[in-house]
PDB file of C-alpha atoms in Angstrom:
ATOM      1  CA  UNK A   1     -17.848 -13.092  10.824  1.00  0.00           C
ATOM      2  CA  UNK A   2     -14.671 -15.553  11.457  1.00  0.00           C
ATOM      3  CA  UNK A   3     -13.388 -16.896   7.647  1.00  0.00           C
ATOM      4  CA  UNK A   4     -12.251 -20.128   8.911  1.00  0.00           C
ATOM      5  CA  UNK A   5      -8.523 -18.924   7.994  1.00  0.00           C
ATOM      6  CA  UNK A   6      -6.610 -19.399  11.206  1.00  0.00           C
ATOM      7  CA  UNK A   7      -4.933 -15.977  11.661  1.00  0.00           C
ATOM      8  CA  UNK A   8      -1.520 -15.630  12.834  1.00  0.00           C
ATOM      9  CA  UNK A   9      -2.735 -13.457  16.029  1.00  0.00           C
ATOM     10  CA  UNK A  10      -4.518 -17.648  16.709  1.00  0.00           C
ATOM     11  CA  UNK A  11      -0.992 -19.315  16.613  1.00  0.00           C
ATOM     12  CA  UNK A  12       0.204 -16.396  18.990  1.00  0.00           C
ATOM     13  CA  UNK A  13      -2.393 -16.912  21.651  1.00  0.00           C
ATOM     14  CA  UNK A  14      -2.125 -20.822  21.632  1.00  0.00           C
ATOM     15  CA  UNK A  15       1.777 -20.483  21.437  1.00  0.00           C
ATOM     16  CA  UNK A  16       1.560 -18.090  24.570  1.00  0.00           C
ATOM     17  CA  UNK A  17       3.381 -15.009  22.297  1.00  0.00           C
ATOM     18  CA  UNK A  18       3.078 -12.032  19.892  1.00  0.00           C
ATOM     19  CA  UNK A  19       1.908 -11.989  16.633  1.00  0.00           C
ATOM     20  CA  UNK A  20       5.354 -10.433  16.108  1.00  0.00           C
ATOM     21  CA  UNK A  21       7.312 -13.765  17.377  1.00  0.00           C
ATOM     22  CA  UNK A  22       4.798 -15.531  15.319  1.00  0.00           C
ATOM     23  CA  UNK A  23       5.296 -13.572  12.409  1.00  0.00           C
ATOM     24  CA  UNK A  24       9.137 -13.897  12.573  1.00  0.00           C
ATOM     25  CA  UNK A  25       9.786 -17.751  13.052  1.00  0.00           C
ATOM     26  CA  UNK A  26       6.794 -18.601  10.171  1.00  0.00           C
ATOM     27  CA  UNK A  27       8.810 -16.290   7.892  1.00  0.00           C
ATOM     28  CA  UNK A  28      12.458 -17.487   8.541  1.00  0.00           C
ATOM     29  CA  UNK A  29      13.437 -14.148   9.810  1.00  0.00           C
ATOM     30  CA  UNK A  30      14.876 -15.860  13.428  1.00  0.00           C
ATOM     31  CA  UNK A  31      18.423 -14.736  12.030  1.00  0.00           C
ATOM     32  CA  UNK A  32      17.452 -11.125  12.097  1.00  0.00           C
ATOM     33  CA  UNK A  33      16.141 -11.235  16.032  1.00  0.00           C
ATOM     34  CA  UNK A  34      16.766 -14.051  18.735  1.00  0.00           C
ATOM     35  CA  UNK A  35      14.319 -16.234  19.197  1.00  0.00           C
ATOM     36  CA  UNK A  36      15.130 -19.659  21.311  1.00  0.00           C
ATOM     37  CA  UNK A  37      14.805 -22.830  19.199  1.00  0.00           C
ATOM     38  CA  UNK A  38      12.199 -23.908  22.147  1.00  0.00           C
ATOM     39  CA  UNK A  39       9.707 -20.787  21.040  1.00  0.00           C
ATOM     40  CA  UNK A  40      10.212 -21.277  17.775  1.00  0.00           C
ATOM     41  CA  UNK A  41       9.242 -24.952  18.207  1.00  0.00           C
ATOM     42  CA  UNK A  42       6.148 -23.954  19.841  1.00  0.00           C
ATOM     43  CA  UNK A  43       5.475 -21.614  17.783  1.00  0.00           C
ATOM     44  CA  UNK A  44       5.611 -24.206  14.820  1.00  0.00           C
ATOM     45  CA  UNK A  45       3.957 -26.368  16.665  1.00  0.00           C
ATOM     46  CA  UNK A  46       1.280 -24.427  17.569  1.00  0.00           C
ATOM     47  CA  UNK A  47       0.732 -23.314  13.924  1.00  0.00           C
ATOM     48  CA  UNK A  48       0.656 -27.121  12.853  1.00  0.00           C
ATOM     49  CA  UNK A  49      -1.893 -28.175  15.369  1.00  0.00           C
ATOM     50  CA  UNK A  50      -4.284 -25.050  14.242  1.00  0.00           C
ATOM     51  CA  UNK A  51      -3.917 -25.797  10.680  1.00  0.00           C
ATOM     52  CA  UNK A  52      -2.364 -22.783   9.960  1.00  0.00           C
ATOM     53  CA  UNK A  53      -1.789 -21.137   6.474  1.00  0.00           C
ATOM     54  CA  UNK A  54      -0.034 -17.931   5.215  1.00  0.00           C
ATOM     55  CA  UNK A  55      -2.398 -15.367   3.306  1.00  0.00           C
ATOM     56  CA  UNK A  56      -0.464 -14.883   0.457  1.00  0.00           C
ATOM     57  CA  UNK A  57      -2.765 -12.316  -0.628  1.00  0.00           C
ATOM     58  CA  UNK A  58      -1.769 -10.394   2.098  1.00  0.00           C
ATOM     59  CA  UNK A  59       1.607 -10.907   2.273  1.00  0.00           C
ATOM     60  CA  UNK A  60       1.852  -9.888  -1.546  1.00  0.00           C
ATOM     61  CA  UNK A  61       0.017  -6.734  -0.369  1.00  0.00           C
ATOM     62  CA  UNK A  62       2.518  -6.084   2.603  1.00  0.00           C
ATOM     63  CA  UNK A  63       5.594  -7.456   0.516  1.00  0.00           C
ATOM     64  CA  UNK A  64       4.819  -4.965  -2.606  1.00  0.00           C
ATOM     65  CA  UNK A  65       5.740  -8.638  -4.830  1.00  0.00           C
ATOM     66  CA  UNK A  66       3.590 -11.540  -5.574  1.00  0.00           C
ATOM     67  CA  UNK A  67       6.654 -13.850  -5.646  1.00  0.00           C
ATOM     68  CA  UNK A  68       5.385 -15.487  -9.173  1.00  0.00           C
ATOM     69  CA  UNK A  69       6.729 -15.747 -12.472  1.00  0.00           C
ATOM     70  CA  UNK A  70       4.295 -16.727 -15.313  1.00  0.00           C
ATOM     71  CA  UNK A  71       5.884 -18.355 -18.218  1.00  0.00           C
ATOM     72  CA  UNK A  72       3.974 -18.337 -21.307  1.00  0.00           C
ATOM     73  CA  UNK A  73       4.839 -21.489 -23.351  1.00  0.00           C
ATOM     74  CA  UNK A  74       3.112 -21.862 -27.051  1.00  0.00           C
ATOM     75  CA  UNK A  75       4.051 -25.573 -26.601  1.00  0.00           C
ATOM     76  CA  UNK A  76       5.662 -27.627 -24.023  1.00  0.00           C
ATOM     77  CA  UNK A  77       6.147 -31.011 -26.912  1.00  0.00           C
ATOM     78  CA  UNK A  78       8.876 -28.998 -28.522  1.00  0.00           C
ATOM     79  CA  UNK A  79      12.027 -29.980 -26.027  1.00  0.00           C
ATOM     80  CA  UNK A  80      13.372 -26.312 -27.148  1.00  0.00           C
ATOM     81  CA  UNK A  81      10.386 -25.228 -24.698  1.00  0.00           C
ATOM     82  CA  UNK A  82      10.626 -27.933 -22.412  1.00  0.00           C
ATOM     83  CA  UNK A  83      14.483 -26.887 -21.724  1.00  0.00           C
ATOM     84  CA  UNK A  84      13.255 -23.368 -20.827  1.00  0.00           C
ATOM     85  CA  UNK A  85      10.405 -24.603 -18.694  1.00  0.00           C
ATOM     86  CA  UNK A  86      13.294 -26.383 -16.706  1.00  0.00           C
ATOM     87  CA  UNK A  87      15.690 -23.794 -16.576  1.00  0.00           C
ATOM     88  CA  UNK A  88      13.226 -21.354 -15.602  1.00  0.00           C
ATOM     89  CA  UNK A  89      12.139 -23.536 -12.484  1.00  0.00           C
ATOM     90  CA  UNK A  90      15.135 -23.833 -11.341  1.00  0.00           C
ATOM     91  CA  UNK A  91      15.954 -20.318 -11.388  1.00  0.00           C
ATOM     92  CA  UNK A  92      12.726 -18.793  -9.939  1.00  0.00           C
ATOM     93  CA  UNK A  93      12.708 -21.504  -7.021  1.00  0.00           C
ATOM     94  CA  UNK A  94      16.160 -20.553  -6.062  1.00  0.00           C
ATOM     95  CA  UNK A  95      15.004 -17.157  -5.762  1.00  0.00           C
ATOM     96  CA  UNK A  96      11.771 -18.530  -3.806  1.00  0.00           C
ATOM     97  CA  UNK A  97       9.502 -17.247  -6.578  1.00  0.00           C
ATOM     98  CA  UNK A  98       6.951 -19.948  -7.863  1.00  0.00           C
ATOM     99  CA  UNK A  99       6.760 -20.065 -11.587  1.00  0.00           C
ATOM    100  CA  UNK A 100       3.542 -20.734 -13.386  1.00  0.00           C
ATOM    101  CA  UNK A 101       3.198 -22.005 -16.830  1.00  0.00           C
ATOM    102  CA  UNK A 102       0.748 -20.619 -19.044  1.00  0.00           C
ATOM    103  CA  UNK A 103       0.011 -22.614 -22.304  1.00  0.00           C
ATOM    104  CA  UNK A 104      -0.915 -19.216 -25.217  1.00  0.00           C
ATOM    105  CA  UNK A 105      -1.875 -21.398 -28.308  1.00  0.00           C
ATOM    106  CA  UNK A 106      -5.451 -20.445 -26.278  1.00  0.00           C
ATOM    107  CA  UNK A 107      -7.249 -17.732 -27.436  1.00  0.00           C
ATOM    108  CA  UNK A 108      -6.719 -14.650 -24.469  1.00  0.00           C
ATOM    109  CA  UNK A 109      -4.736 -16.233 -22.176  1.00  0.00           C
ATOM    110  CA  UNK A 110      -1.687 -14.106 -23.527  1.00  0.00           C
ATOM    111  CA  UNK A 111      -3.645 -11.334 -22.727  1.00  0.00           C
ATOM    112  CA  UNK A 112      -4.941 -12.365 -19.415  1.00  0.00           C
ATOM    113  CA  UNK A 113      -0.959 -13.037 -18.286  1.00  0.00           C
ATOM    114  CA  UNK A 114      -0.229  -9.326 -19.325  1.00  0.00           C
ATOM    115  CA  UNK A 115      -3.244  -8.379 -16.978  1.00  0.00           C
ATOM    116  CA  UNK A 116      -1.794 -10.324 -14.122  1.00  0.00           C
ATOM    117  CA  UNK A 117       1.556  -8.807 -14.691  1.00  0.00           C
ATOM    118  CA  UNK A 118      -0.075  -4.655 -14.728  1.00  0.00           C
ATOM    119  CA  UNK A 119      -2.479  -6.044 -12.142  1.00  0.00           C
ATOM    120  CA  UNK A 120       0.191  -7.087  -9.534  1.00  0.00           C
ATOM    121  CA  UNK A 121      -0.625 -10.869  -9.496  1.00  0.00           C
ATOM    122  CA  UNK A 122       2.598 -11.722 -11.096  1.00  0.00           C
ATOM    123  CA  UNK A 123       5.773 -10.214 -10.745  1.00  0.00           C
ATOM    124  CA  UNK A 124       7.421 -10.668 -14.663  1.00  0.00           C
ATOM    125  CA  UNK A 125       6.555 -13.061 -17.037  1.00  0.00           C
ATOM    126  CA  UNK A 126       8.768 -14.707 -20.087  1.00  0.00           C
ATOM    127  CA  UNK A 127       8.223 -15.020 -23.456  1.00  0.00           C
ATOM    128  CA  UNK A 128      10.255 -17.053 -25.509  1.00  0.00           C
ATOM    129  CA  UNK A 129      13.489 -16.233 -23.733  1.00  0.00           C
ATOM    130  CA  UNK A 130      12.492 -12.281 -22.735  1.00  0.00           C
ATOM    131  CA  UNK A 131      11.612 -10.960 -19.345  1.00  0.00           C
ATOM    132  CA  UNK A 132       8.701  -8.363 -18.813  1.00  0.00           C
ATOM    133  CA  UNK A 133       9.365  -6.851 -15.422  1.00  0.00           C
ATOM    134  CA  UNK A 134       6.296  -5.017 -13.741  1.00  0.00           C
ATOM    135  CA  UNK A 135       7.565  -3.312 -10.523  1.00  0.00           C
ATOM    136  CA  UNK A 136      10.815  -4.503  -9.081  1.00  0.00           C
ATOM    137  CA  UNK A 137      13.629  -6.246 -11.100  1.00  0.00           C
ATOM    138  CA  UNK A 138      13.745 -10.138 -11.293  1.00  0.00           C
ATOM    139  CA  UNK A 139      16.420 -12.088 -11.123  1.00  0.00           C
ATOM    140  CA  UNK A 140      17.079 -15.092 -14.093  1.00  0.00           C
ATOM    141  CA  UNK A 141      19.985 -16.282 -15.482  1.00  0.00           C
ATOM    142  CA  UNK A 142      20.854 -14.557 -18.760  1.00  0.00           C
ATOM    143  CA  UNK A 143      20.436 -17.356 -20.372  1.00  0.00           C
ATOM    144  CA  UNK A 144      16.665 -16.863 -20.248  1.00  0.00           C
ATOM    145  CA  UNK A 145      16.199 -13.025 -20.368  1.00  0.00           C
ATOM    146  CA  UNK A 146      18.560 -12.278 -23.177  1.00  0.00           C
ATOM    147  CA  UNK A 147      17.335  -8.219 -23.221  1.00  0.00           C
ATOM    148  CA  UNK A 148      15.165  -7.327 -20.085  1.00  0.00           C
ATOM    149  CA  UNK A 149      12.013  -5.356 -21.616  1.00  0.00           C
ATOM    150  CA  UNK A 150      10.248  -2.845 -19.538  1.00  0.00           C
ATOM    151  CA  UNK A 151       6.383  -3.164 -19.684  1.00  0.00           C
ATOM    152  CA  UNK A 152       5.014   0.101 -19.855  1.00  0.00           C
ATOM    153  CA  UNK A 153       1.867   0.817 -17.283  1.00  0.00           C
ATOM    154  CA  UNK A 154      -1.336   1.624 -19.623  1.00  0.00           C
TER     155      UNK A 154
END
């Protein structure tokens, strides 16, 4: 039973290529192969007119990351926190990671960020100023990691 997700094996067929070409120019990987700017129009195109979207479920599978950060703020009125918020945006989006803030003065949702970080939904999270890595390392100024802290796998 179709999902309604347009695959990228769609885009290939309209575009009149492989999944692989596909797969290439919606990644940014033309550098690494040569791909004409026409097929990679077409290929763009294509994916535009079909309403295209990447799986990022799937690519987090394939890619072994989730490309997110979680940042765990206790408050975001103190501009102490509010500096780090910025800093760390910056950061992860020049490293194409997307950085999500999590507010802990709830009850569990400390907790919950630690299980998205052993469950592989979250590459490292901060905590005022410290980095908890889960499988590869990530990249942040030092400004922000101070001491990089291993989290250990239960």
């Amino acid at each position: 039973m179709k999902s309604g997700r347009v695959t990228i094996t769609e885009v290939a067929k309209a575009a009149g290529v492989s999944t692989a070409t596909v797969s290439i120019v919606l990644n940014g990987r033309t550098h690494a192969v040569a791909i004409s700017e026409a097929t990679q129009a077409t290929v763009i195109a294509a994916a535009q007119r079909l309403g295209y979207t990447p799986n990022y479920a799937a690519r987090a599978l394939r890619r072994q990351r989730s490309g997110v950060i979680n940042l765990l703020i206790s408050t975001l009125i103190n501009p102490y926190f509010t500096e780090i918020t910025a800093a760390a945006h910056k950061a992860a989006e020049a490293r194409d990671y997307q950085l999500n803030i999590v507010d802990v003065s709830q009850a569990g949702t400390k907790s919950r960020a630690l299980e998205q970080l052993r469950g592989g939904g979250a590459d490292g999270l901060s905590r005022d100023g410290l980095l908890l890595r889960r499988r590869r390392p990530v990249h942040a100024p030092a400004a922000l990691t101070q001491a990089p802290v291993k989290l250990a796998r239960p």
